[in-house]
Structures are given as structure tokens and as C-alpha cells.
Tab-separated table of C-alpha atoms in Angstrom:
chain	number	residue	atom	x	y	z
A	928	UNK	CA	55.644	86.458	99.215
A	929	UNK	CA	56.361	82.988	99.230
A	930	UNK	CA	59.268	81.098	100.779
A	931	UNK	CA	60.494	79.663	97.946
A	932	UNK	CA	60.526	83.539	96.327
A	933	UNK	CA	62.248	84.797	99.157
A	934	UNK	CA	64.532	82.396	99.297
A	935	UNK	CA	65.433	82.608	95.191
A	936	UNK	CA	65.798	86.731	95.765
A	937	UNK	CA	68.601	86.192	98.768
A	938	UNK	CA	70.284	83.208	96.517
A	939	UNK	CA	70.589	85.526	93.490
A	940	UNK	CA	71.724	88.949	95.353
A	941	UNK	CA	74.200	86.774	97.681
A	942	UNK	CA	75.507	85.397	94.144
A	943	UNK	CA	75.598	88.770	92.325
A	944	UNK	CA	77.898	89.869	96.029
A	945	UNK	CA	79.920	87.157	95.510
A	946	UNK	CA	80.708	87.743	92.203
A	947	UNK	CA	81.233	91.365	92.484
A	948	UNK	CA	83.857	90.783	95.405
A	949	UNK	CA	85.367	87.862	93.408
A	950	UNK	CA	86.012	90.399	90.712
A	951	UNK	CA	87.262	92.913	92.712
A	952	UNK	CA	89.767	90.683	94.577
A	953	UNK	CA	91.029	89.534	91.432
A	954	UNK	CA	91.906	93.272	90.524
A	955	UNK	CA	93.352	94.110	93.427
A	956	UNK	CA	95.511	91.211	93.061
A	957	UNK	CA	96.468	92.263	89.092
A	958	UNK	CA	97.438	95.638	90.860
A	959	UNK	CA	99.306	94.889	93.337
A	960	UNK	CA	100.809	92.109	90.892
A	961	UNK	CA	100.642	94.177	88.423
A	962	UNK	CA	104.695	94.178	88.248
A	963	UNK	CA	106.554	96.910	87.501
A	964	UNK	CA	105.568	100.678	87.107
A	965	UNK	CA	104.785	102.544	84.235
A	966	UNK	CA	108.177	103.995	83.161
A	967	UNK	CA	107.549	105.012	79.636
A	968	UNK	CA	108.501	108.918	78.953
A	969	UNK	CA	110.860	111.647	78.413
A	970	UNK	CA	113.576	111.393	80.571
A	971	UNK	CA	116.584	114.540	81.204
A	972	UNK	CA	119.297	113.751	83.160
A	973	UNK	CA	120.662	115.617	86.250
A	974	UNK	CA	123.803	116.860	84.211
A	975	UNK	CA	122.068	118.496	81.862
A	976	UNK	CA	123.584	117.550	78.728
A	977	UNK	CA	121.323	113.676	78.236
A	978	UNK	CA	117.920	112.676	77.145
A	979	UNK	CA	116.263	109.263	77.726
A	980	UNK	CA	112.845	108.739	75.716
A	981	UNK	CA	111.431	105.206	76.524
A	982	UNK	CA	108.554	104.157	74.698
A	983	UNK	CA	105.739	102.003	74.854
A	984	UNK	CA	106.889	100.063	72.319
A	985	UNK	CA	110.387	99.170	73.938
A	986	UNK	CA	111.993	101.163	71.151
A	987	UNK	CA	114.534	103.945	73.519
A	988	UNK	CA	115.998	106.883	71.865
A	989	UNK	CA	118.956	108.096	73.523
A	990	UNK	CA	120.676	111.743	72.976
A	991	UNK	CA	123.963	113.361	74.355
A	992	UNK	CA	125.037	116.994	73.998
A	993	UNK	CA	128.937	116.916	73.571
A	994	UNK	CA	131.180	119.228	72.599
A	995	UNK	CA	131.504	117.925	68.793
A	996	UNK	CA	127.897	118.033	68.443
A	997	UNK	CA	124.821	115.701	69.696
A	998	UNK	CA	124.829	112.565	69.737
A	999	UNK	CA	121.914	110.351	69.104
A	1000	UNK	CA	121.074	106.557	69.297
A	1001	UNK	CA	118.333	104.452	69.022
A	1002	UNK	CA	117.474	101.082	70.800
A	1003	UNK	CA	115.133	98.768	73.164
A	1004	UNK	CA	114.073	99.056	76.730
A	1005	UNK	CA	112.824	96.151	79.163
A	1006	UNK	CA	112.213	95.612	82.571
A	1007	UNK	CA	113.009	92.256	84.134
A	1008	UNK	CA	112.575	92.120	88.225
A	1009	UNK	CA	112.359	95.549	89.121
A	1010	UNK	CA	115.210	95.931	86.645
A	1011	UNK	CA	115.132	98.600	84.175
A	1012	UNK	CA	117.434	97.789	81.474
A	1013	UNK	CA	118.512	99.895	78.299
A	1014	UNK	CA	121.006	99.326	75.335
A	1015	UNK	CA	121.341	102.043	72.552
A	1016	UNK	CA	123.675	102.048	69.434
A	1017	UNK	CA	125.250	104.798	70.559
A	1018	UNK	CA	126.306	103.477	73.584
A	1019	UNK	CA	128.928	100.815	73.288
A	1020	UNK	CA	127.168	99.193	77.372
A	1021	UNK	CA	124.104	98.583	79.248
A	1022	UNK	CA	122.960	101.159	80.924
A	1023	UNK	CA	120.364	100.104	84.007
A	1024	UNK	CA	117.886	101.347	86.661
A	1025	UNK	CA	116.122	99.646	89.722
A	1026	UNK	CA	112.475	100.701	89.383
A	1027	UNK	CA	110.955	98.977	93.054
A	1028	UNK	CA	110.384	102.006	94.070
A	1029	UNK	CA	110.236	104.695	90.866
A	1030	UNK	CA	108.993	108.257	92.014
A	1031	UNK	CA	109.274	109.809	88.560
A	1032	UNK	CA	113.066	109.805	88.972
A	1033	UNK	CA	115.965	106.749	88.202
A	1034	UNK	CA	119.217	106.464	88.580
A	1035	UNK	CA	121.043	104.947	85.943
A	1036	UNK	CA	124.390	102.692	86.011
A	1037	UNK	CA	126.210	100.625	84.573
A	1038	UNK	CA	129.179	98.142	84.263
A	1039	UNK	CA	131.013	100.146	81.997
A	1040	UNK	CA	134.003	102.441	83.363
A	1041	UNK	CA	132.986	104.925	81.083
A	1042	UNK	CA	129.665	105.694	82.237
A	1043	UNK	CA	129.182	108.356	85.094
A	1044	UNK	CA	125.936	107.479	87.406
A	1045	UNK	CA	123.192	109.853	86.610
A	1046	UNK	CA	119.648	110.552	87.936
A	1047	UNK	CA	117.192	110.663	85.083
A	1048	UNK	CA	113.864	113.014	85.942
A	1049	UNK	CA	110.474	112.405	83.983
A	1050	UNK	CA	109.194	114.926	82.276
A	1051	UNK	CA	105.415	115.856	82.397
């Protein structure tokens, strides 16, 4: 083989390395940049009586078992720095969640008086 062969060969597999790494780093960067965690589901919260369904639209249904009946409401879902944030109809307040470190579980507050701190579980 001649030098100039050789030489060509090592070029074009030290290229195809460097490209392959290049791509990889670049994933591993969109990962670990990848921003907030997938919190889309079925939620039920720890008293028993609430539902939470966030979608992957950003639509969020919202449902309460009270003693009058349940009560439903619909509305949107975003999360903004580790910030899970929800507003319904049917409730008259923001209700929000810190997702930095989601497990499947959130707890929810909020700024309104009337809302008692819950843990919401994910359903599978």
C-alpha cells in the first residue's frame, strides 16, 4: 500500500471518530440540558379525594371529590425553571410544583389560603 493510501485511510477513519464523538457530545449536552423532566400523566393526590392529568399538550384537567359532588376543571400546564405551574377554571389560584428533582411524585402549593399542600403520585 502506498503512503499516500495509508495516509487517506487514517484521515478518513480519524474524521468519521471525530464526528461520531462530536455527535455524541452534543447529545449528552441536549440531555443533560435537556431542561426539565417529563411530567406529563395522571396524577392522584395523597388525600385521596384529587386528580391531576397533565398533558402533552399543556391542556390540565383537574378533578375534586367533594361532598356535593365532583368537581371538574380544565386548563394549561407549563414549566418555567424547574417550576411546575398549573391554573384550572375550577380553581379560583395557581397551584405550583418544583420539579429539580421529580421522582414520580410533586408536591403542590400555592399562594392561596385556601389551598392545603398536597403530594401528587404518578400513576403508571
Amino acid at each position: 500500500m502506498n503512503s499516500s493510501a495509508h495516509f487517506l485511510r487514517h484521515t478518513m477513519a480519524f474524521r468519521t471518530v471525530a464526528v461520531v464523538l462530536t455527535a455524541l457530545a452534543l447529545a449528552l449536552g441536549l440531555t443533560a440540558c435537556g431542561g426539565s423532566p417529563q411530567v406529563e400523566g395522571t396524577y392522584t393526590g395523597s388525600a385521596g379525594t384529587t386528580m391531576l392529568v397533565l398533558k402533552d399538550d399543556g391542556s390540565a384537567l383537574y378533578s375534586q371529590q367533594k361532598r356535593a359532588g365532583l368537581e371538574t376543571g380544565a386548563g394549561t400546564w407549563s414549566v418555567d425553571d424547574d417550576v411546575l405551574s398549573v391554573s384550572v377554571d375550577s380553581l379560583s389560584y395557581e397551584i405550583f410544583a418544583n420539579t429539580d428533582r421529580f421522582d414520580g411524585t410533586l408536591l403542590f402549593e400555592s399562594d392561596d389560603s385556601s389551598w392545603n399542600d398536597e403530594i401528587y403520585t404518578l400513576q403508571e
